[in-house]
Structure formats: C-alpha cells, structure tokens
Amino acid sequence: MADFDYDVLVIGAGPGGYVAAIRAAQLGLKTACVESRETLGGTCLNVGCIPSKALLHASEKFEEVNSGMLAKFGVKVSGASLDLPVMLKEKDKVVSGLTGGIAFLFKKNKVDWLKGHASFKDAHSVEVAGKTVTAKNIVIATGSSVTPLPGVEIDNAKGIIVDSTGALDLAKVPGHMVVIGGGVIGLELGSVWRRLGAKVTVVEYLDQILPGMDDDVRKEAAKIFKKQGFDIKTSTKVTGVAVKGKKATVSVEPASGGAGESIEADVVLVAIGRKPNTDGLALDTIGLVPNARGQIETDHEFATSVSGVWAIGDVIPGPMLAHKAEDEGIAVAENIAGLTGIVNHDVIPAVVYTHPEIASVGLTEEQAKAKGAIKIGKFPMMANSRAKANDDTDGFVKIISEADTDRVLGVHIVASLAGTMIAQAAQAMEFGASSEDIAYTCHAHPTHSEAMKEAAMAVQGKPIHM
Ligand code: FAD
Ligand code: NAI
C-alpha cells in the first residue's frame, strides 16, 4: 500500500462508482472517486432516473387535476394551470438534494472526491486536473452517454433538437414533440410532455416499441399509449431533421423503403439508445480494448483483462440500469477487498415509469420458449379488486415457469404499481421459487400484488377471480 496514494480509485461517481467507493471505504480501503461533473451521482441523479421521475410524478399530478379525470371520484376541479418554471425548479431541488446527499456520504465514509477528468497513465495511475494519482486498484465506472443519430444535430441550449437532458428542461410545453426512438426514454419523457399538453409522435425503427421486452407487454403497452393519445409510427425511419427558425421538419419513410413524409415539430427528442463512455480514458495506454459495442469486458468479479483494473455499470455489457450499476459497485468493492461479491445478472428487474408502469424480470416468453417447455399464467388487472377500486385497471401480470420444475423464469407486469410489484418477483426468482410458492404465499387484500398471486395460481391452472 505504501507505494500507492489509494487502495481504490474509482473513475466516475454515478450509481456504480459512488456506491463502489462508499462500499470500498466501508471495508477499510483508502478510497478516492474522480468525477468530472460539478456534482456527484452521475447520469442517474443529475440528468437521468431522478429528474425524469420527478417530472413524471409532477406531470401525472397535473394531468389528474387538469384532465377532469378526478371528477368520477367526486372531485371537481376547475381552473388548473401549469407553472412550468415551478415544476422544473422543484425537479432541480430534488436533484440537488440527492447529489448533495452523496457528497455528504463521501465525507461520512472518508471517500476523497477528486474533481476533474481522469485518464490512465498506466494500470495504477491516472491523471486528474494536472496531477498524477496512484492506486492499487482502479475501477472504471464512467457510465454512458446519448447515442447520436447521424445527421441530426442535438442542441439542448436551443431546445429544438434535444436529447434526454434537454427534454428535462424545456422552456415551454411544445405544441408537437416528435420522439425518435420508442424505447424507455422516449416513452417516459414523451409521457411527461404529453401530460403537460404536447401532442407526441413517436417514430420507431422496429415494428414494435420497447425492444427486448416480452411480446405481450409490447403489444399491451402500444395499445395503452395509443389510447393515451401518443401517435406511434413503428417500422419507420428518420432520414433527416431540418431546423428553420423555431420549428423542425422531420423527414421519415418506411423502414423498408418507400414514399416518405414530413412531420413538423416544435421539439425533436432523440432517444435511440446510449453508448458506453470510454473516450478520453486513454485505455490504449494500459492495453485495454473495448469490444465491438464499445463496452469494457470483465469477468464475473468485474476484473478487466488488465490486472488491477476493474469495470462496472453502463460501461460494461448488460442492461444500462442504475440498480445493476449499484449492485456491481458493491460487488466489485467486495471482490477488491478479498470477499466474494456476486451479481446475479439473470435477475435484474427493469421498469418503465410510465402510467401504467411496465416492469419485467428474467426471461421473456420468447426467450424462455427457446430454452425449453414452459407454463404461463396471466391475470388481468381488470380482475384485481384494488385496481378496480382505484379505477386503474390497465394491464396484467404474466408469470412464466419451467414446465418440469415450475421454477419461475420470468415475470412481466403492466400495472400502475408494476415497478414496486416486480421486487417480489425478483426476490422469488433469487430464492429459486416455483410459481406454486408464489401462489401459496399469503398476499394482503386488497392490493395490486394479489394479481401476482393470481397469475401464479393461473400457472397452476386455478385462479380464483377469473
Ligand atoms: P453514470 O451514471 O453515467 O455515471 C458515470 C459518471 O462518470 C458521470 O457522472 C460522468 O461524468 C463520469 N465520468 C465519465 N468519464 C469520466 C472520466 N474520464 N473522469 C471522471 N469522470 C468521468 N436507470 C434506472 O435504473 N432507472 C431509471 O429510472 C432510469 N432513468 C433514466 C432516465 C434517463 C433520462 C437516462 C438518461 C438514464 C436513466 N437510467 C435509469 C439509466 C441510469 O441513469 C444509468 O444506468 C446509470 O446512471 C449508470 O450508472 P453508472 O454509474 O454506470 O454511470
Ligand atoms: P432504448 O434502447 O430503450 O430505446 C431506443 C429505441 O430507439 C429502440 O426502440 C430502438 O429500436 C429505437 N431506434 C434506434 N435507432 C433508431 C432510429 N434511427 N430511428 C428510430 N428508432 C430508432 O434507448 P433509450 O430510450 O435511449 O434509453 C437508453 C437507456 O437508458 C435504456 O436502454 C435504459 O437502459 C436507460 N434508461 C432506463 C430507464 C428506466 O430504467 N426506467 C429510463 C430511461 C433510460
């Protein structure tokens, strides 16, 4: 140790990096974390999970009050109006509270925050703000950034062609927002601005939205979003976006080719995926070569091919999700400390925070079928008493289990509380549960979670309320 400034140096203070740094320090390792942003928390806290959820929450409140949908509950409201600057300020307050909280946790755990951009000098040293810092172990947790669309220039300051960061800070509600990409960001941030009054058109290259999700979920989601007023153009490609004055013209044509059309928009949101951040790290100086997708490969312990260099989070293969990065952060710190840090990548839940929410864990029906015989149980939220009482009945719970053993392989939920409900499924799968185990677990009544029990009973062939 005497030879190095630190036992552990983490590059990047997102959910992967800051968690790794705190855990390493908790385990008694002298730790520093380098971050080039002004605040800690990475994409997730600054321009991702947190501000988007704050706006989803606020815009849902606005729509509830403004649309008259509360009248059926006997709540009559008139004269609701939107104060967008206040809504955005409240979101910023949540962000600064949480990012400040990480700075507090760093102090509390004695993690040194080194401000600046890190680049490798060798496998045990990086340059930060003109200084060389050495460490026995270096963890790359540099995250990801927006995938650009060739020929479409994002300018968040101008606010016409924006990425997710720009879409979290629009100065006014656009008359028409065109979202390029029918994935998670497009649907979440599209929901925010639709609820606040924008017409939203989603242009998706593939034949369905939400790639990677279970087919039933993708179909149900498209149906629900269309009902909410989204115009969804699938199998459609964008061939260019021209900006004139304060308007954009989006040129689209069928993905397979053919006659094109132009769509006028006030704001164009580019949300076609994210790419790992490896530029500027000088990885070549340590002989680390990213794979064809630009990711840094690791083994199960999150060690790269270079001794002493580790990697976690969005910059390595796997879903680009904050909780996956966090769990890898804990695991890598434990592995560095000589403990056994494990992440079960087969059981990483994913949630789309629209209304209803969409959540999944494990294999889709299509993936499970490809592996062998399966059983499926499905229960509609329409038959769930709590959802009925709340008049919030869109969606279903679907459980897939292995035909022979009944072991749960995947759970897919479309429901207002899907993001919370999926935790039960993840835990059941982590414990190797069968659908019968879920079916015979007592669930409180009346709760949305009873739909999980009923779906499990449906796998057994005997739901009660259907
Ligand atoms: P990041 O959070 O990207 O952090 C990496 C940090 O490293 C950054 O702060 C960056 O400035 C810093 N950095 C990079 N290179 C260097 C360098 N060379 N030197 C110093 N610092 C460097 N995930 C969810 O699970 N739930 C959600 O609800 C959710 N919502 C999202 C909404 C949006 C709009 C976006 C864009 C993403 C969302 N995500 C969500 C994804 C989530 O933000 C990421 O999966 C997560 O932040 C990845 O964590 P990370 O630590 O790997 O990287
Ligand atoms: P995404 O991968 O979810 O969706 C991108 C969509 O764009 C796909 O449907 C894809 O087919 C489509 N697409 C790609 N190229 C296109 C083109 N040229 N024209 C039209 N469509 C095109 O990516 P997104 O929404 O940008 O989000 C990035 C990542 O951020 C997500 O994969 C997720 O990991 C993370 N995220 C997670 C959230 C959550 O957990 N709730 C919320 C927001 C982001």
XYZ file of C-alpha atoms and ligand atoms in Angstrom:
563
model
C 0.000 0.000 0.000
C 2.766 2.368 0.839
C 3.549 2.589 -2.869
C 0.136 3.936 -3.834
C -1.883 7.037 -2.903
C -5.026 4.895 -2.579
C -6.129 1.281 -2.279
C -9.030 2.020 -4.611
C -9.605 4.806 -7.093
C -12.993 4.887 -8.799
C -13.454 6.813 -12.042
C -16.999 8.186 -12.230
C -19.436 8.973 -9.426
C -22.659 7.572 -10.877
C -24.690 4.860 -9.095
C -21.971 2.354 -9.969
C -18.977 4.456 -8.988
C -20.222 6.236 -5.889
C -21.604 3.003 -4.431
C -18.334 1.172 -5.169
C -16.374 3.976 -3.489
C -18.553 4.037 -0.379
C -18.521 0.234 -0.039
C -14.730 0.109 -0.507
C -14.282 2.747 2.195
C -16.686 0.881 4.491
C -14.482 -2.171 4.033
C -11.494 -0.212 5.309
C -9.846 0.587 1.977
C -8.406 4.039 1.365
C -10.620 5.296 -1.448
C -10.962 8.185 -3.871
C -13.544 8.848 -6.573
C -12.854 11.032 -9.603
C -15.785 12.883 -11.157
C -15.689 15.385 -13.977
C -19.186 16.768 -13.338
C -19.723 19.566 -10.824
C -21.938 17.295 -8.726
C -21.873 13.633 -7.716
C -24.472 11.000 -8.687
C -23.694 10.580 -12.390
C -26.289 10.403 -15.118
C -28.881 8.876 -12.822
C -29.087 11.585 -10.196
C -28.215 14.586 -12.362
C -29.914 14.028 -15.711
C -31.483 10.555 -15.616
C -33.544 8.496 -13.191
C -34.209 11.182 -10.618
C -35.152 14.287 -12.635
C -37.182 12.163 -15.053
C -39.113 10.559 -12.185
C -39.650 13.947 -10.546
C -41.195 15.236 -13.784
C -43.194 12.049 -14.321
C -44.647 12.479 -10.837
C -45.404 16.187 -11.247
C -46.869 15.807 -14.737
C -49.073 12.940 -13.554
C -50.451 15.193 -10.819
C -51.087 17.925 -13.380
C -52.886 15.583 -15.756
C -55.017 14.151 -12.971
C -56.201 17.592 -11.991
C -56.292 19.207 -15.399
C -57.944 16.461 -17.433
C -61.042 16.204 -15.277
C -60.319 12.534 -14.600
C -60.857 13.106 -10.870
C -64.470 14.127 -11.433
C -65.574 10.474 -11.463
C -64.361 10.261 -7.863
C -66.461 13.295 -6.990
C -63.504 15.628 -7.051
C -64.352 18.579 -9.221
C -61.531 20.916 -10.069
C -61.592 23.890 -12.339
C -59.048 26.478 -13.318
C -55.987 24.247 -13.021
C -52.982 25.777 -14.708
C -49.399 24.817 -15.286
C -46.494 26.765 -13.815
C -43.700 25.049 -15.717
C -40.820 27.036 -14.163
C -42.019 25.985 -10.684
C -42.334 22.349 -11.800
C -38.789 22.423 -13.206
C -37.440 24.168 -10.103
C -38.936 21.520 -7.860
C -37.267 18.833 -10.000
C -33.938 20.678 -9.707
C -34.385 20.870 -5.931
C -34.817 17.081 -5.734
C -31.695 16.618 -7.853
C -29.537 18.967 -5.805
C -30.790 17.428 -2.563
C -29.820 13.950 -3.682
C -26.494 14.855 -5.302
C -25.599 16.824 -2.171
C -26.524 13.727 -0.185
C -23.822 11.749 -1.990
C -21.247 14.432 -1.160
C -22.313 14.045 2.484
C -21.961 10.246 2.266
C -18.476 10.628 0.759
C -17.423 12.798 3.709
C -19.049 10.487 6.220
C -17.263 7.451 4.775
C -13.983 9.292 4.154
C -14.026 8.915 0.376
C -11.909 11.626 -1.283
C -13.737 13.319 -4.168
C -11.202 14.280 -6.834
C -12.720 16.811 -9.210
C -11.737 16.523 -12.846
C -11.465 14.171 -15.791
C -9.358 11.046 -15.258
C -7.198 9.446 -17.927
C -4.879 6.486 -17.489
C -1.121 6.939 -17.381
C -0.568 3.279 -16.528
C -2.593 0.498 -14.891
C -2.061 2.010 -11.424
C -2.110 5.721 -12.134
C -4.375 8.315 -13.661
C -4.004 11.973 -14.391
C -6.646 14.228 -12.827
C -6.594 18.016 -13.075
C -2.899 18.030 -13.953
C -1.905 15.737 -11.090
C -0.948 12.068 -11.084
C -2.827 9.914 -8.618
C -1.870 6.310 -7.994
C -3.954 3.394 -6.731
C -3.536 -0.330 -6.253
C -6.971 -0.849 -7.835
C -8.744 1.344 -10.348
C -12.452 0.902 -11.069
C -13.787 2.282 -14.338
C -17.376 3.438 -13.762
C -17.631 6.080 -16.449
C -21.191 5.258 -17.492
C -22.767 6.074 -20.825
C -23.965 8.940 -22.946
C -26.532 9.528 -25.665
C -26.119 7.694 -28.963
C -26.125 10.357 -31.663
C -28.226 9.990 -34.796
C -26.006 10.758 -37.793
C -27.037 13.981 -39.485
C -29.284 15.101 -36.619
C -27.514 17.683 -34.505
C -28.584 17.843 -30.865
C -28.571 21.347 -29.372
C -30.062 21.317 -25.884
C -29.448 25.038 -25.424
C -31.565 25.875 -28.478
C -34.227 23.431 -27.301
C -35.415 22.274 -30.727
C -33.464 19.058 -31.318
C -32.741 17.727 -27.851
C -31.598 14.593 -26.062
C -32.978 13.390 -22.723
C -31.037 16.079 -20.847
C -32.601 18.819 -22.955
C -36.035 17.236 -22.647
C -35.794 17.554 -18.850
C -35.501 21.320 -19.156
C -37.667 22.632 -21.981
C -38.565 26.292 -21.537
C -42.169 25.697 -22.610
C -44.517 22.865 -23.446
C -44.062 22.093 -27.138
C -47.117 22.088 -29.359
C -45.791 18.983 -31.094
C -42.933 16.814 -29.863
C -41.508 14.157 -32.162
C -39.634 11.448 -30.305
C -37.134 9.428 -32.319
C -36.969 6.014 -30.630
C -39.829 4.127 -28.965
C -37.719 2.930 -26.041
C -37.690 3.757 -22.358
C -36.631 7.403 -22.595
C -38.977 8.182 -25.471
C -41.992 6.788 -23.633
C -41.143 8.248 -20.211
C -40.248 11.750 -21.363
C -42.883 11.609 -24.107
C -45.401 10.902 -21.305
C -44.212 13.927 -19.334
C -44.752 16.380 -22.179
C -47.959 14.721 -23.418
C -49.444 15.070 -19.929
C -48.453 18.733 -19.900
C -50.259 19.321 -23.178
C -47.980 18.417 -26.089
C -49.031 16.247 -28.991
C -46.419 13.480 -29.055
C -45.432 11.412 -32.069
C -43.045 8.504 -31.545
C -41.047 7.322 -34.542
C -39.680 3.806 -34.012
C -37.486 1.975 -36.479
C -38.564 -1.525 -35.425
C -42.042 -2.992 -35.880
C -42.864 -2.569 -32.167
C -41.952 -0.244 -29.326
C -39.924 -1.324 -26.258
C -37.456 -3.751 -27.833
C -36.251 -6.539 -25.573
C -39.494 -6.709 -23.601
C -41.957 -9.609 -23.672
C -44.110 -9.523 -26.793
C -47.420 -9.405 -24.889
C -46.119 -6.450 -22.913
C -45.008 -4.601 -26.023
C -48.434 -5.057 -27.632
C -50.347 -4.062 -24.480
C -48.105 -1.042 -23.947
C -48.590 0.181 -27.515
C -52.366 -0.177 -27.122
C -52.376 1.796 -23.870
C -50.068 4.558 -25.101
C -52.166 4.997 -28.247
C -55.272 5.246 -26.058
C -53.493 7.987 -24.107
C -53.014 9.955 -27.309
C -49.490 9.023 -28.418
C -49.138 8.794 -32.199
C -46.816 5.816 -32.638
C -45.229 5.241 -36.024
C -43.426 1.894 -35.999
C -41.327 0.420 -38.840
C -40.425 3.992 -39.689
C -37.023 5.575 -40.142
C -35.961 9.168 -39.850
C -33.997 10.275 -42.867
C -33.256 13.790 -41.669
C -34.291 16.696 -39.474
C -34.141 20.284 -40.725
C -34.463 23.262 -38.402
C -35.860 26.555 -39.674
C -36.463 29.303 -37.150
C -38.161 27.730 -34.127
C -39.537 24.704 -35.999
C -38.120 21.393 -37.103
C -39.148 19.283 -40.053
C -38.610 15.571 -39.521
C -38.385 13.526 -42.707
C -39.464 9.923 -42.274
C -40.047 6.959 -44.526
C -40.976 3.292 -44.071
C -38.035 1.349 -42.599
C -38.170 -0.970 -45.607
C -38.105 1.992 -48.006
C -40.874 3.702 -49.945
C -42.670 7.020 -50.030
C -41.624 9.405 -47.303
C -43.437 12.155 -45.405
C -42.543 15.240 -43.415
C -43.607 15.918 -39.848
C -43.488 19.431 -38.411
C -42.344 19.621 -34.807
C -41.546 22.204 -32.143
C -39.215 19.822 -30.367
C -37.483 16.653 -31.570
C -36.252 14.304 -28.851
C -33.513 11.918 -29.960
C -33.696 8.796 -27.776
C -32.239 5.923 -29.758
C -30.082 4.397 -27.031
C -26.910 5.116 -25.087
C -23.252 4.250 -25.638
C -20.505 3.427 -23.107
C -18.149 6.277 -22.114
C -14.586 5.230 -22.889
C -13.333 8.222 -24.887
C -10.688 10.267 -23.129
C -9.732 7.497 -20.698
C -6.574 6.665 -22.697
C -7.398 2.963 -22.416
C -4.786 2.254 -25.087
C -2.044 3.262 -22.643
C -2.953 0.250 -20.490
C -3.727 -2.075 -23.411
C -7.469 -2.286 -22.705
C -9.510 -2.637 -25.882
C -13.311 -2.145 -25.761
C -15.447 -4.766 -27.548
C -17.273 -4.137 -30.826
C -20.091 -2.364 -28.940
C -17.624 -0.071 -27.205
C -18.047 -1.817 -23.830
C -15.290 -2.891 -21.467
C -15.432 -6.656 -20.919
C -14.925 -8.079 -17.435
C -15.053 -11.453 -15.721
C -17.664 -12.321 -13.053
C -15.664 -10.426 -10.456
C -15.696 -7.290 -12.650
C -11.943 -7.548 -13.284
C -10.843 -6.451 -16.760
C -8.070 -8.138 -18.706
C -5.599 -5.657 -17.133
C -4.518 -6.637 -13.622
C -5.686 -4.116 -11.003
C -8.238 -2.509 -13.354
C -11.921 -3.241 -12.824
C -15.101 -2.009 -14.533
C -18.813 -1.750 -13.645
C -22.095 -0.145 -14.681
C -23.184 1.166 -18.069
C -19.638 0.948 -19.430
C -19.690 -2.887 -19.290
C -22.125 -5.297 -21.022
C -25.644 -5.773 -19.644
C -28.681 -3.568 -19.159
C -27.921 0.119 -18.646
C -29.732 0.445 -15.340
C -28.850 2.263 -12.132
C -29.616 -0.647 -9.790
C -27.495 -3.010 -11.897
C -24.630 -0.498 -11.675
C -25.129 -0.143 -7.899
C -25.081 -3.876 -7.278
C -21.950 -4.192 -9.395
C -20.451 -1.330 -7.366
C -20.949 -3.237 -4.130
C -19.694 -6.487 -5.661
C -16.525 -5.006 -7.152
C -15.594 -3.346 -3.846
C -16.112 -6.623 -2.033
C -14.028 -8.511 -4.595
C -11.225 -5.952 -4.306
C -11.353 -6.396 -0.520
C -10.937 -10.152 -0.941
C -14.585 -11.005 -0.216
C -16.971 -12.656 -2.664
C -19.042 -10.051 -4.486
C -21.651 -11.528 -6.807
C -24.344 -10.070 -9.064
C -26.955 -12.425 -10.491
C -27.379 -10.939 -13.945
C -30.267 -13.312 -14.683
C -32.418 -11.479 -12.149
C -32.150 -7.753 -12.885
C -35.570 -6.090 -12.875
C -36.352 -3.368 -15.422
C -39.082 -0.769 -15.043
C -40.547 1.811 -17.400
C -42.076 4.534 -15.221
C -44.987 5.476 -17.459
C -48.607 5.132 -16.432
C -49.251 2.301 -16.114
C -45.728 1.223 -15.223
C -44.153 -1.634 -17.145
C -41.844 -3.996 -15.294
C -40.084 -7.218 -16.052
C -37.536 -9.600 -14.626
C -35.997 -12.727 -16.094
C -36.799 -14.318 -19.434
C -39.468 -13.166 -21.868
C -41.870 -15.790 -23.201
C -39.925 -15.843 -26.460
C -36.567 -16.378 -24.682
C -37.985 -18.984 -22.298
C -39.606 -20.980 -25.143
C -36.296 -21.098 -26.951
C -34.810 -22.840 -23.895
C -37.486 -25.486 -23.362
C -41.064 -26.256 -22.337
C -42.781 -23.601 -20.219
C -46.055 -22.861 -18.436
C -47.647 -19.406 -18.426
C -50.133 -17.785 -16.047
C -51.676 -14.419 -16.779
C -54.006 -12.312 -14.674
C -55.589 -9.043 -15.846
C -55.561 -6.003 -13.553
C -59.215 -5.620 -14.567
C -59.959 -8.524 -12.207
C -57.902 -7.114 -9.307
C -60.133 -5.570 -6.663
C -57.775 -2.753 -5.661
C -57.201 -1.736 -9.267
C -60.986 -1.766 -9.713
C -61.479 0.380 -6.594
C -58.949 2.859 -7.949
C -60.414 2.673 -11.476
C -56.907 1.898 -12.649
C -57.330 -1.398 -14.422
C -54.965 -1.293 -17.410
C -52.519 -4.166 -17.691
C -51.783 -7.644 -16.417
C -49.315 -9.847 -14.569
C -47.716 -12.657 -16.535
C -45.633 -15.388 -14.938
C -43.565 -17.841 -16.932
C -42.308 -21.002 -15.275
C -40.369 -24.052 -16.377
C -42.781 -26.860 -17.364
C -40.964 -29.634 -15.477
C -39.931 -27.927 -12.272
C -42.373 -24.973 -12.114
C -39.366 -22.735 -11.321
C -40.203 -19.120 -12.186
C -38.227 -17.999 -15.231
C -39.722 -14.592 -15.882
C -42.354 -12.151 -14.679
C -43.810 -9.315 -16.736
C -46.185 -6.720 -15.386
C -48.140 -3.848 -16.857
C -49.870 -2.099 -13.942
C -49.828 1.246 -12.190
C -47.618 -0.168 -9.422
C -45.615 -2.590 -11.572
C -42.275 -1.079 -10.507
C -42.991 -1.900 -6.878
C -44.649 -5.246 -7.579
C -41.681 -6.557 -9.568
C -39.470 -6.624 -6.434
C -41.446 -9.574 -5.118
C -40.902 -11.453 -8.361
C -37.169 -10.694 -8.337
C -36.850 -11.933 -4.777
C -38.845 -15.077 -5.529
C -36.590 -15.809 -8.508
C -33.463 -15.112 -6.464
C -34.667 -17.743 -3.997
C -35.403 -20.185 -6.860
C -39.158 -20.067 -6.198
C -41.759 -22.036 -8.130
C -44.994 -20.377 -9.223
C -46.673 -22.604 -6.642
C -44.564 -20.920 -3.921
C -45.958 -17.543 -5.003
C -49.492 -18.917 -5.317
C -49.424 -20.239 -1.746
C -47.897 -17.093 -0.232
C -50.494 -15.017 1.582
C -50.849 -11.592 -0.090
C -52.587 -8.705 1.663
C -56.042 -7.747 0.426
C -56.883 -5.523 -1.302
C -53.564 -4.889 -3.041
C -52.325 -4.826 -6.604
C -49.887 -7.554 -5.552
C -52.730 -10.033 -5.327
C -52.596 -10.053 -9.142
C -49.157 -11.667 -8.775
C -50.596 -14.414 -6.606
C -53.488 -14.921 -9.038
C -51.130 -15.074 -12.031
C -49.134 -17.719 -10.132
C -52.387 -19.587 -9.478
C -53.121 -19.295 -13.199
C -49.825 -21.090 -13.895
C -51.211 -23.842 -11.669
C -54.424 -23.661 -13.726
C -56.638 -22.417 -10.896
C -57.007 -18.656 -10.411
C -59.905 -17.686 -8.130
C -61.034 -14.366 -9.528
C -61.036 -15.154 -13.225
P -23.239 7.150 -14.881
O -24.395 7.380 -14.006
O -23.357 7.547 -16.312
O -22.034 7.908 -14.202
C -20.779 7.971 -14.767
C -20.087 9.229 -14.279
O -18.739 9.174 -14.687
C -20.659 10.509 -14.858
O -21.035 11.394 -13.832
C -19.518 11.083 -15.693
O -19.461 12.498 -15.611
C -18.313 10.466 -15.029
N -17.160 10.291 -15.911
C -17.146 9.714 -17.139
N -15.891 9.668 -17.620
C -15.098 10.235 -16.675
C -13.710 10.475 -16.570
N -12.857 10.069 -17.517
N -13.236 11.103 -15.468
C -14.084 11.492 -14.472
N -15.398 11.270 -14.517
C -15.894 10.651 -15.589
N -31.867 3.686 -14.812
C -32.683 3.115 -13.909
O -32.343 2.057 -13.357
N -33.891 3.663 -13.593
C -34.329 4.798 -14.178
O -35.418 5.265 -13.865
C -33.508 5.423 -15.138
N -33.895 6.544 -15.744
C -33.075 7.144 -16.651
C -33.520 8.294 -17.299
C -32.723 8.927 -18.223
C -33.214 10.172 -18.900
C -31.431 8.403 -18.503
C -30.531 9.094 -19.486
C -30.988 7.254 -17.891
C -31.810 6.608 -16.958
N -31.415 5.437 -16.319
C -32.254 4.829 -15.428
C -30.120 4.815 -16.583
C -29.124 5.169 -15.458
O -29.011 6.567 -15.379
C -27.791 4.530 -15.732
O -27.936 3.144 -15.939
C -26.838 4.755 -14.570
O -26.669 6.124 -14.319
C -25.484 4.107 -14.844
O -24.638 4.323 -13.776
P -23.057 4.363 -13.971
O -22.515 4.597 -12.605
O -22.606 3.199 -14.731
O -22.778 5.635 -14.889
P -33.701 2.226 -25.740
O -32.688 1.264 -26.174
O -34.586 1.925 -24.603
O -34.651 2.594 -26.952
C -34.168 3.118 -28.135
C -35.218 2.891 -29.201
O -34.825 3.596 -30.353
C -35.369 1.435 -29.593
O -36.727 1.109 -29.617
C -34.732 1.370 -30.962
O -35.290 0.373 -31.785
C -35.035 2.748 -31.481
N -34.155 3.239 -32.525
C -32.823 3.041 -32.652
N -32.363 3.694 -33.725
C -33.426 4.329 -34.281
C -33.594 5.186 -35.390
N -32.557 5.541 -36.152
N -34.836 5.650 -35.670
C -35.892 5.315 -34.881
N -35.789 4.499 -33.820
C -34.570 4.037 -33.519
O -32.875 3.589 -25.503
P -33.278 4.939 -24.807
O -34.736 5.095 -24.694
O -32.483 5.973 -25.495
O -32.704 4.751 -23.351
C -31.327 4.430 -23.179
C -31.136 3.588 -21.972
O -31.281 4.362 -20.795
C -32.162 2.478 -21.824
O -31.798 1.361 -22.587
C -32.117 2.195 -20.376
O -31.084 1.299 -20.130
C -31.778 3.546 -19.763
N -32.997 4.142 -19.214
C -33.667 3.451 -18.244
C -34.827 3.955 -17.714
C -35.549 3.156 -16.716
O -34.970 2.216 -16.186
N -36.786 3.492 -16.379
C -35.365 5.248 -18.134
C -34.598 5.860 -19.185
C -33.447 5.323 -19.671
